[in-house]
Amino acid sequence: MTEFAQRVEQVSISGIREVFEAAGDDAINLGIGQPDFPTPAHARRGAIEAIENDQADAYTSNKGTRSLREAIAATYDREYGLEIDPEDIIATSGGSEALHLVLEAHVDPGQDVIFPDPGFVSYDALTHIADGTPKPVPLRDDLTLDPATVEEAITDDTAAFVVNSPANPTGAVQSEADMREFARIADEHDVLCVSDEVYERIVFEGTHHPPLEFAESDNVVTVSACSKTYSMTGWRLGWVTGSNRRIERMLRVHQYGQACASAPAQYAAEAALTGPQDPVEEMVAAFERRRDVVLDGLEDAGLEVPSPEGAFYVMPKVPEGWCDEVLDRGVIVVPGDAFGANGQGYARLSYATGMEELKAALEIIDDATRAVR
Ligand SMILES: Cc1ncc(COP(=O)(O)O)c(C=O)c1O
C-alpha cells in the first residue's frame, strides 16, 4: 500500500479553522485574516476589460505579464526608491505560493528555516513541505523579532530565516534598525533572508523598510501580494522578487507547479497597482481607528496588550481559559498557540470587522475577562 509522504504527515490543518468550526453561526468573527473592504473598482475593471478584450483566456508568460511585472517594479520604485528589474519578478498565486517557491528553491532536506514564533502558520508547514526543519524563535516582549535572536540561531545547517513585518499574528512592525540588521545578518552569514511583506502598506506608525534596501549581497528575497493591500485575497495574486539567479531557480518550481498566475487576476493586480491609491489610504485609516478602539477596550478589560503598529491584528496576553470563555460567549478569537508554542498565553484578534461589531465584541470580551479572572 502506498503510504503518505512524511513531509505531509508532519503538517496539520491550521488551528484557525478548528476555531471557526467550533463557533455558532451568529458569532462575531474576530478570527478573519482578510480586510472587510471591497476590492477597488478600478482593479475589478482591469480584469473585466481584459476578459472582454480577449486578453485573459490564454497562459501568460510563466513569470506573469510584462506589464504587471513593470507595475510591480514601479511600485517598489515609488514606495521605497528600489530599482527592480521586471525580469526578476515572478507573479504568483498569492503570497502563499511565493513563500512556497522560495523554500522549495532554497532548502535542502534537513536544512533549518528560522522563523518567528508566534508567526504566520505557513512558515512551519511550508518548511516541512520543503523537507526542511522548522526552527521557530521567540519574540521580544513587544512582539517584534530581535535580529540578535536570529543571529544566535544560525548554524551551518541554516538555509533561511523569515522576517515578517508588519506581522501576522502580532501586528508588530520592525524598526529600520532591525531591518538593517537582518540585511547584515543575511550578508555576513551568507544565509537567505525571506522577507514576507504582504502587509507592507498597512502601517500606522513609522515606515516600512524592506531589508532589500540595505542588503549588499543577493541574500534577500521579498514576498508580497495584492491580497491585503487591495483587499484581493480571493484573486490570488502575489509575487516574489530576488536576484536573477534565485528567480530562475524559483521559476522552475512555479513553471511546473503553476505555469502562471491566473491571467484575469494579473490584469486586476496591474490596475490595482497603477490606479488611484486612495482606497488603500482609506482602508488603512479605518484600520487605525479600529486599532485604537480595540486597544482601549482590551486595556479597559485589564489585559496587557502590546500596541500593534500595522496589519489588522492585535495580540493581547490572556489568562488561562480566556479563549474558550470568549468563544462560548459568541466571539471568535484565535488562541495564540495556533501560531507556535510561544503563542501560548496570548490570543490573536483581527479587527477586519465593522466598528459596531467590534464594540459589541469588546463588551463581551470585558465580561468574559472578568469571568475568568
Ligand atoms: C504573513 C502572511 N504572509 C503571507 C500570507 C499569504 O497571503 P496570500 O493570501 O496572498 O496568499 C498571509 C495571509 O494571511 C500572511 O498573513
Short mmCIF file of C-alpha atoms and ligand atoms in Angstrom, two decimals:
data_model
loop_
_atom_site.label_atom_id
_atom_site.label_comp_id
_atom_site.label_asym_id
_atom_site.label_seq_id
_atom_site.Cartn_x
_atom_site.Cartn_y
_atom_site.Cartn_z
CA MET A 1 0.00 0.00 0.00
CA THR A 2 1.29 3.41 -0.83
CA GLU A 3 1.69 5.34 2.40
CA PHE A 4 1.74 9.09 2.69
CA ALA A 5 4.89 11.14 2.39
CA GLN A 6 6.49 12.10 5.70
CA ARG A 7 6.55 15.75 4.65
CA VAL A 8 2.75 15.93 4.55
CA GLU A 9 2.25 13.73 7.60
CA GLN A 10 4.09 16.41 9.58
CA VAL A 11 1.66 19.11 8.53
CA SER A 12 -1.73 19.54 10.12
CA ILE A 13 -4.66 21.71 9.10
CA SER A 14 -4.38 25.15 10.70
CA GLY A 15 -5.73 25.56 14.23
CA ILE A 16 -7.58 28.63 12.98
CA ARG A 17 -10.06 26.51 11.07
CA GLU A 18 -10.88 24.50 14.22
CA VAL A 19 -11.93 27.69 16.00
CA PHE A 20 -14.20 28.70 13.11
CA GLU A 21 -15.83 25.28 13.13
CA ALA A 22 -16.48 25.45 16.89
CA ALA A 23 -18.29 28.81 16.63
CA GLY A 24 -22.04 29.38 16.21
CA ASP A 25 -23.49 30.97 13.06
CA ASP A 26 -24.24 34.30 14.76
CA ALA A 27 -20.79 34.64 16.38
CA ILE A 28 -18.82 37.88 15.88
CA ASN A 29 -15.79 36.86 13.92
CA LEU A 30 -12.51 38.41 15.07
CA GLY A 31 -10.62 35.49 13.57
CA ILE A 32 -10.55 36.61 9.97
CA GLY A 33 -7.30 37.31 8.11
CA GLN A 34 -8.70 39.41 5.30
CA PRO A 35 -9.81 43.03 5.02
CA ASP A 36 -13.59 43.61 5.12
CA PHE A 37 -13.44 46.10 2.24
CA PRO A 38 -14.35 45.51 -1.39
CA THR A 39 -11.61 45.19 -4.00
CA PRO A 40 -11.18 48.69 -5.52
CA ALA A 41 -13.48 49.24 -8.50
CA HIS A 42 -10.59 50.05 -10.84
CA ALA A 43 -8.93 46.72 -10.04
CA ARG A 44 -12.11 44.80 -10.80
CA ARG A 45 -12.46 46.75 -14.02
CA GLY A 46 -8.92 45.80 -15.02
CA ALA A 47 -9.93 42.14 -15.02
CA ILE A 48 -13.30 42.74 -16.69
CA GLU A 49 -11.75 44.73 -19.52
CA ALA A 50 -9.04 42.14 -20.06
CA ILE A 51 -11.67 39.40 -20.27
CA GLU A 52 -13.86 41.40 -22.65
CA ASN A 53 -10.87 42.28 -24.83
CA ASP A 54 -9.92 38.59 -25.15
CA GLN A 55 -6.64 39.17 -23.27
CA ALA A 56 -7.25 36.82 -20.37
CA ASP A 57 -8.02 33.46 -21.99
CA ALA A 58 -4.52 32.13 -22.54
CA TYR A 59 -1.44 31.30 -20.47
CA THR A 60 0.68 34.34 -19.83
CA SER A 61 4.47 34.21 -19.65
CA ASN A 62 5.47 31.96 -16.73
CA LYS A 63 6.69 34.94 -14.76
CA GLY A 64 3.47 36.86 -15.46
CA THR A 65 2.64 39.56 -18.00
CA ARG A 66 5.44 42.01 -18.64
CA SER A 67 3.08 44.91 -17.89
CA LEU A 68 2.18 43.50 -14.44
CA ARG A 69 5.84 42.98 -13.59
CA GLU A 70 6.60 46.51 -14.72
CA ALA A 71 3.78 47.76 -12.47
CA ILE A 72 5.22 45.81 -9.52
CA ALA A 73 8.72 47.18 -10.23
CA ALA A 74 7.32 50.73 -10.48
CA THR A 75 5.63 50.26 -7.10
CA TYR A 76 8.97 49.36 -5.44
CA ASP A 77 10.49 52.45 -7.02
CA ARG A 78 7.59 54.70 -5.91
CA GLU A 79 7.35 53.34 -2.36
CA TYR A 80 11.00 52.69 -1.49
CA GLY A 81 13.19 54.04 -4.30
CA LEU A 82 14.20 50.44 -5.08
CA GLU A 83 15.16 49.61 -8.62
CA ILE A 84 13.95 46.15 -9.57
CA ASP A 85 14.24 44.57 -12.99
CA PRO A 86 10.81 43.25 -14.09
CA GLU A 87 12.68 40.11 -15.22
CA ASP A 88 13.47 39.46 -11.54
CA ILE A 89 9.83 39.16 -10.50
CA ILE A 90 7.50 36.15 -10.64
CA ALA A 91 3.77 36.78 -10.28
CA THR A 92 2.36 34.00 -8.12
CA SER A 93 -0.91 32.64 -6.85
CA GLY A 94 -0.89 34.85 -3.75
CA GLY A 95 1.90 35.43 -1.27
CA SER A 96 1.37 31.80 -0.24
CA GLU A 97 2.70 30.39 -3.49
CA ALA A 98 5.57 32.88 -3.43
CA LEU A 99 6.63 31.61 0.03
CA HIS A 100 6.39 28.03 -1.25
CA LEU A 101 8.62 28.81 -4.26
CA VAL A 102 11.25 30.46 -2.07
CA LEU A 103 11.52 27.50 0.28
CA GLU A 104 11.34 24.83 -2.43
CA ALA A 105 14.15 26.54 -4.33
CA HIS A 106 16.47 27.16 -1.37
CA VAL A 107 16.01 24.50 1.31
CA ASP A 108 17.73 21.13 1.08
CA PRO A 109 16.39 18.16 3.11
CA GLY A 110 17.16 18.62 6.79
CA GLN A 111 18.26 22.24 6.50
CA ASP A 112 16.83 24.68 9.03
CA VAL A 113 14.44 27.53 8.40
CA ILE A 114 14.31 30.09 11.22
CA PHE A 115 11.04 31.97 11.68
CA PRO A 116 9.17 33.99 14.33
CA ASP A 117 7.14 32.16 17.00
CA PRO A 118 4.35 33.19 17.25
CA GLY A 119 4.36 33.59 13.47
CA PHE A 120 2.28 33.07 10.38
CA VAL A 121 1.21 29.41 10.20
CA SER A 122 2.61 28.77 6.71
CA TYR A 123 6.28 29.12 7.69
CA ASP A 124 6.29 25.90 9.70
CA ALA A 125 4.11 23.97 7.23
CA LEU A 126 5.97 25.08 4.09
CA THR A 127 9.30 24.25 5.73
CA HIS A 128 8.07 20.67 6.27
CA ILE A 129 6.76 20.51 2.72
CA ALA A 130 10.24 21.57 1.51
CA ASP A 131 11.70 18.72 3.64
CA GLY A 132 13.37 21.28 5.87
CA THR A 133 13.49 21.54 9.65
CA PRO A 134 11.45 24.32 11.26
CA LYS A 135 13.39 26.40 13.78
CA PRO A 136 10.92 28.74 15.50
CA VAL A 137 12.47 31.51 17.60
CA PRO A 138 10.81 33.63 20.31
CA LEU A 139 9.96 37.32 20.03
CA ARG A 140 10.80 40.33 22.18
CA ASP A 141 8.25 41.46 24.80
CA ASP A 142 6.89 43.99 22.28
CA LEU A 143 6.36 41.04 19.89
CA THR A 144 8.98 42.16 17.36
CA LEU A 145 11.72 39.78 16.23
CA ASP A 146 15.15 40.58 17.65
CA PRO A 147 17.86 40.26 14.97
CA ALA A 148 20.21 39.02 17.71
CA THR A 149 17.88 36.06 18.35
CA VAL A 150 18.03 35.18 14.66
CA GLU A 151 21.81 35.54 14.54
CA GLU A 152 22.24 33.25 17.57
CA ALA A 153 20.01 30.60 15.96
CA ILE A 154 22.03 30.45 12.73
CA THR A 155 24.22 27.37 12.26
CA ASP A 156 25.92 25.72 9.29
CA ASP A 157 22.59 23.96 8.68
CA THR A 158 20.57 27.14 8.27
CA ALA A 159 19.11 27.70 4.81
CA ALA A 160 16.96 30.73 5.53
CA PHE A 161 15.34 32.98 8.09
CA VAL A 162 11.96 34.62 7.71
CA VAL A 163 11.19 38.22 8.62
CA ASN A 164 7.55 39.31 8.55
CA SER A 165 6.77 42.97 9.04
CA PRO A 166 4.10 44.14 9.62
CA ALA A 167 3.45 40.77 11.18
CA ASN A 168 0.68 38.26 11.40
CA PRO A 169 -0.39 37.40 14.14
CA THR A 170 1.10 40.26 16.20
CA GLY A 171 0.64 43.44 14.13
CA ALA A 172 4.22 44.31 15.12
CA VAL A 173 6.36 46.44 12.79
CA GLN A 174 10.15 46.01 12.76
CA SER A 175 12.21 49.18 13.05
CA GLU A 176 14.53 50.40 10.30
CA ALA A 177 17.47 49.49 12.54
CA ASP A 178 16.20 45.90 12.81
CA MET A 179 15.74 45.67 9.06
CA ARG A 180 19.33 46.88 8.56
CA GLU A 181 20.46 44.17 10.96
CA PHE A 182 18.51 41.45 9.15
CA ALA A 183 20.18 42.52 5.89
CA ARG A 184 23.61 42.50 7.56
CA ILE A 185 22.99 39.03 9.00
CA ALA A 186 21.96 37.70 5.58
CA ASP A 187 25.11 39.21 4.06
CA GLU A 188 27.59 38.20 6.75
CA HIS A 189 26.31 34.69 7.43
CA ASP A 190 25.53 34.03 3.78
CA VAL A 191 22.02 32.81 4.58
CA LEU A 192 18.81 33.73 2.82
CA CYS A 193 16.54 36.34 4.39
CA VAL A 194 12.96 35.76 3.28
CA SER A 195 11.09 39.00 3.83
CA ASP A 196 7.34 38.48 3.90
CA GLU A 197 5.87 41.92 3.26
CA VAL A 198 2.25 41.13 2.41
CA TYR A 199 1.10 43.78 4.95
CA GLU A 200 3.72 46.34 3.80
CA ARG A 201 1.22 49.13 3.11
CA ILE A 202 -0.81 48.70 6.30
CA VAL A 203 1.40 50.64 8.71
CA PHE A 204 0.12 53.20 11.26
CA GLU A 205 3.30 54.35 12.95
CA GLY A 206 6.73 54.68 11.42
CA THR A 207 7.62 53.49 7.94
CA HIS A 208 8.06 50.07 6.44
CA HIS A 209 11.62 49.41 5.28
CA PRO A 210 12.24 46.30 3.19
CA PRO A 211 15.54 44.59 4.17
CA LEU A 212 16.27 44.66 0.43
CA GLU A 213 17.05 48.38 0.83
CA PHE A 214 20.07 47.53 2.97
CA ALA A 215 21.46 44.22 1.67
CA GLU A 216 24.80 44.23 -0.10
CA SER A 217 24.59 40.63 -1.34
CA ASP A 218 21.68 38.97 -3.15
CA ASN A 219 20.67 37.13 0.02
CA VAL A 220 17.30 38.83 0.44
CA VAL A 221 14.17 37.68 -1.39
CA THR A 222 10.96 39.62 -0.96
CA VAL A 223 7.43 38.24 -0.99
CA SER A 224 4.36 40.41 -1.28
CA ALA A 225 0.84 40.39 -2.69
CA CYS A 226 -2.23 42.39 -3.60
CA SER A 227 -4.21 40.29 -1.10
CA LYS A 228 -4.16 42.56 1.95
CA THR A 229 -3.23 45.95 0.44
CA TYR A 230 -6.09 45.93 -2.05
CA SER A 231 -8.43 43.54 -0.27
CA MET A 232 -7.89 40.99 -3.03
CA THR A 233 -7.44 37.75 -1.07
CA GLY A 234 -9.81 35.88 -3.38
CA TRP A 235 -7.99 36.97 -6.54
CA ARG A 236 -4.87 35.02 -5.56
CA LEU A 237 -2.18 37.36 -6.81
CA GLY A 238 1.19 37.82 -5.18
CA TRP A 239 4.82 37.91 -6.25
CA VAL A 240 8.38 37.20 -5.32
CA THR A 241 11.41 39.24 -6.23
CA GLY A 242 15.08 38.44 -5.83
CA SER A 243 18.28 38.26 -7.83
CA ASN A 244 18.05 36.77 -11.29
CA ARG A 245 19.78 33.51 -10.34
CA ARG A 246 17.32 32.99 -7.48
CA ILE A 247 14.31 33.90 -9.62
CA GLU A 248 15.40 31.44 -12.31
CA ARG A 249 15.52 28.63 -9.67
CA MET A 250 12.11 29.58 -8.26
CA LEU A 251 10.73 29.72 -11.79
CA ARG A 252 11.49 26.00 -12.18
CA VAL A 253 9.11 25.25 -9.31
CA HIS A 254 6.50 27.77 -10.48
CA GLN A 255 6.62 26.65 -14.12
CA TYR A 256 5.80 23.05 -13.30
CA GLY A 257 3.56 23.58 -10.31
CA GLN A 258 1.52 26.53 -11.51
CA ALA A 259 2.53 27.50 -15.10
CA CYS A 260 1.45 31.10 -14.48
CA ALA A 261 -0.73 33.10 -12.13
CA SER A 262 -4.36 33.44 -13.21
CA ALA A 263 -4.50 35.85 -16.15
CA PRO A 264 -7.63 37.82 -15.08
CA ALA A 265 -6.09 38.28 -11.62
CA GLN A 266 -2.89 39.58 -13.19
CA TYR A 267 -4.85 42.28 -15.04
CA ALA A 268 -6.75 43.20 -11.88
CA ALA A 269 -3.47 43.46 -9.96
CA GLU A 270 -1.88 45.65 -12.61
CA ALA A 271 -4.88 48.01 -12.44
CA ALA A 272 -4.76 48.00 -8.63
CA LEU A 273 -1.06 48.90 -8.58
CA THR A 274 -1.16 51.56 -11.29
CA GLY A 275 -4.54 53.16 -10.46
CA PRO A 276 -5.53 55.56 -7.67
CA GLN A 277 -4.22 54.54 -4.26
CA ASP A 278 -6.91 56.32 -2.21
CA PRO A 279 -8.80 53.08 -1.42
CA VAL A 280 -5.64 51.83 0.32
CA GLU A 281 -5.27 55.04 2.33
CA GLU A 282 -8.94 54.95 3.35
CA MET A 283 -8.70 51.32 4.42
CA VAL A 284 -5.53 51.92 6.45
CA ALA A 285 -7.11 54.96 8.15
CA ALA A 286 -10.15 52.81 9.07
CA PHE A 287 -7.89 50.08 10.46
CA GLU A 288 -6.02 52.62 12.56
CA ARG A 289 -9.26 53.97 14.08
CA ARG A 290 -10.36 50.43 14.88
CA ARG A 291 -6.97 49.55 16.31
CA ASP A 292 -7.28 52.42 18.78
CA VAL A 293 -10.78 51.35 19.84
CA VAL A 294 -9.69 47.72 20.26
CA LEU A 295 -6.60 48.66 22.26
CA ASP A 296 -8.66 50.84 24.59
CA GLY A 297 -11.27 48.11 25.01
CA LEU A 298 -8.73 45.42 25.80
CA GLU A 299 -6.83 47.65 28.22
CA ASP A 300 -10.10 48.61 29.95
CA ALA A 301 -10.80 44.89 30.35
CA GLY A 302 -7.47 44.68 32.20
CA LEU A 303 -5.49 42.87 29.53
CA GLU A 304 -1.84 43.55 28.81
CA VAL A 305 -1.50 44.26 25.10
CA PRO A 306 1.48 45.42 23.06
CA SER A 307 0.40 48.24 20.74
CA PRO A 308 0.40 46.94 17.14
CA GLU A 309 1.73 49.38 14.56
CA GLY A 310 0.49 47.65 11.41
CA ALA A 311 -1.56 44.92 9.71
CA PHE A 312 -5.00 44.43 11.34
CA TYR A 313 -4.24 42.16 14.26
CA VAL A 314 -3.74 42.64 17.97
CA MET A 315 -2.28 40.05 20.31
CA PRO A 316 -3.11 40.52 23.99
CA LYS A 317 -1.78 38.37 26.82
CA VAL A 318 -4.74 36.42 28.13
CA PRO A 319 -5.46 34.40 31.29
CA GLU A 320 -5.96 30.62 31.23
CA GLY A 321 -9.35 29.64 29.80
CA TRP A 322 -9.92 33.08 28.23
CA CYS A 323 -10.22 31.98 24.59
CA ASP A 324 -12.82 29.30 25.44
CA GLU A 325 -14.79 31.75 27.59
CA VAL A 326 -14.83 34.36 24.80
CA LEU A 327 -15.76 31.75 22.19
CA ASP A 328 -18.56 30.38 24.41
CA ARG A 329 -19.99 33.90 24.59
CA GLY A 330 -20.05 34.19 20.80
CA VAL A 331 -16.83 35.95 19.78
CA ILE A 332 -14.33 34.11 17.60
CA VAL A 333 -10.69 34.73 18.51
CA VAL A 334 -7.69 32.55 17.68
CA PRO A 335 -5.65 31.08 20.55
CA GLY A 336 -2.04 32.25 20.32
CA ASP A 337 -0.64 28.72 20.28
CA ALA A 338 -2.18 28.24 16.80
CA PHE A 339 0.82 30.36 15.71
CA GLY A 340 3.53 28.44 17.58
CA ALA A 341 4.35 27.21 21.08
CA ASN A 342 5.39 30.67 22.25
CA GLY A 343 1.93 31.98 21.38
CA GLN A 344 0.63 30.14 24.45
CA GLY A 345 -0.98 32.63 26.83
CA TYR A 346 -1.88 35.04 24.01
CA ALA A 347 -4.80 35.38 21.60
CA ARG A 348 -4.99 36.91 18.15
CA LEU A 349 -7.87 39.27 17.40
CA SER A 350 -8.41 40.62 13.91
CA TYR A 351 -10.11 43.98 13.58
CA ALA A 352 -11.01 43.49 9.92
CA THR A 353 -14.60 43.77 11.14
CA GLY A 354 -17.02 46.73 11.25
CA MET A 355 -16.77 49.19 14.16
CA GLU A 356 -20.22 48.29 15.61
CA GLU A 357 -19.36 44.59 15.70
CA LEU A 358 -16.00 45.39 17.26
CA LYS A 359 -17.62 47.44 20.02
CA ALA A 360 -20.14 44.66 20.71
CA ALA A 361 -17.30 42.12 20.79
CA LEU A 362 -15.30 44.28 23.22
CA GLU A 363 -18.22 44.36 25.66
CA ILE A 364 -18.45 40.58 25.55
CA ILE A 365 -14.68 40.34 25.98
CA ASP A 366 -14.87 42.63 29.01
CA ASP A 367 -17.45 40.32 30.67
CA ALA A 368 -15.54 37.19 29.69
CA THR A 369 -12.28 38.56 31.08
CA ARG A 370 -13.91 39.33 34.44
CA ALA A 371 -15.41 35.82 34.49
CA VAL A 372 -12.04 34.07 34.14
CA ARG A 373 -10.02 36.33 36.45
C1 LIG B 1 2.12 36.97 6.98
C2 LIG B 1 1.41 36.42 5.79
N1 LIG B 1 2.10 36.05 4.73
C3 LIG B 1 1.52 35.53 3.63
C4 LIG B 1 0.15 35.36 3.58
C5 LIG B 1 -0.46 34.76 2.36
O1 LIG B 1 -1.14 35.70 1.63
P1 LIG B 1 -1.93 35.35 0.31
O2 LIG B 1 -3.38 35.41 0.64
O3 LIG B 1 -1.51 36.42 -0.67
O4 LIG B 1 -1.51 34.00 -0.16
C6 LIG B 1 -0.64 35.72 4.68
C7 LIG B 1 -2.09 35.50 4.69
O5 LIG B 1 -2.77 35.57 5.68
C8 LIG B 1 0.01 36.27 5.82
O6 LIG B 1 -0.69 36.65 6.91
#
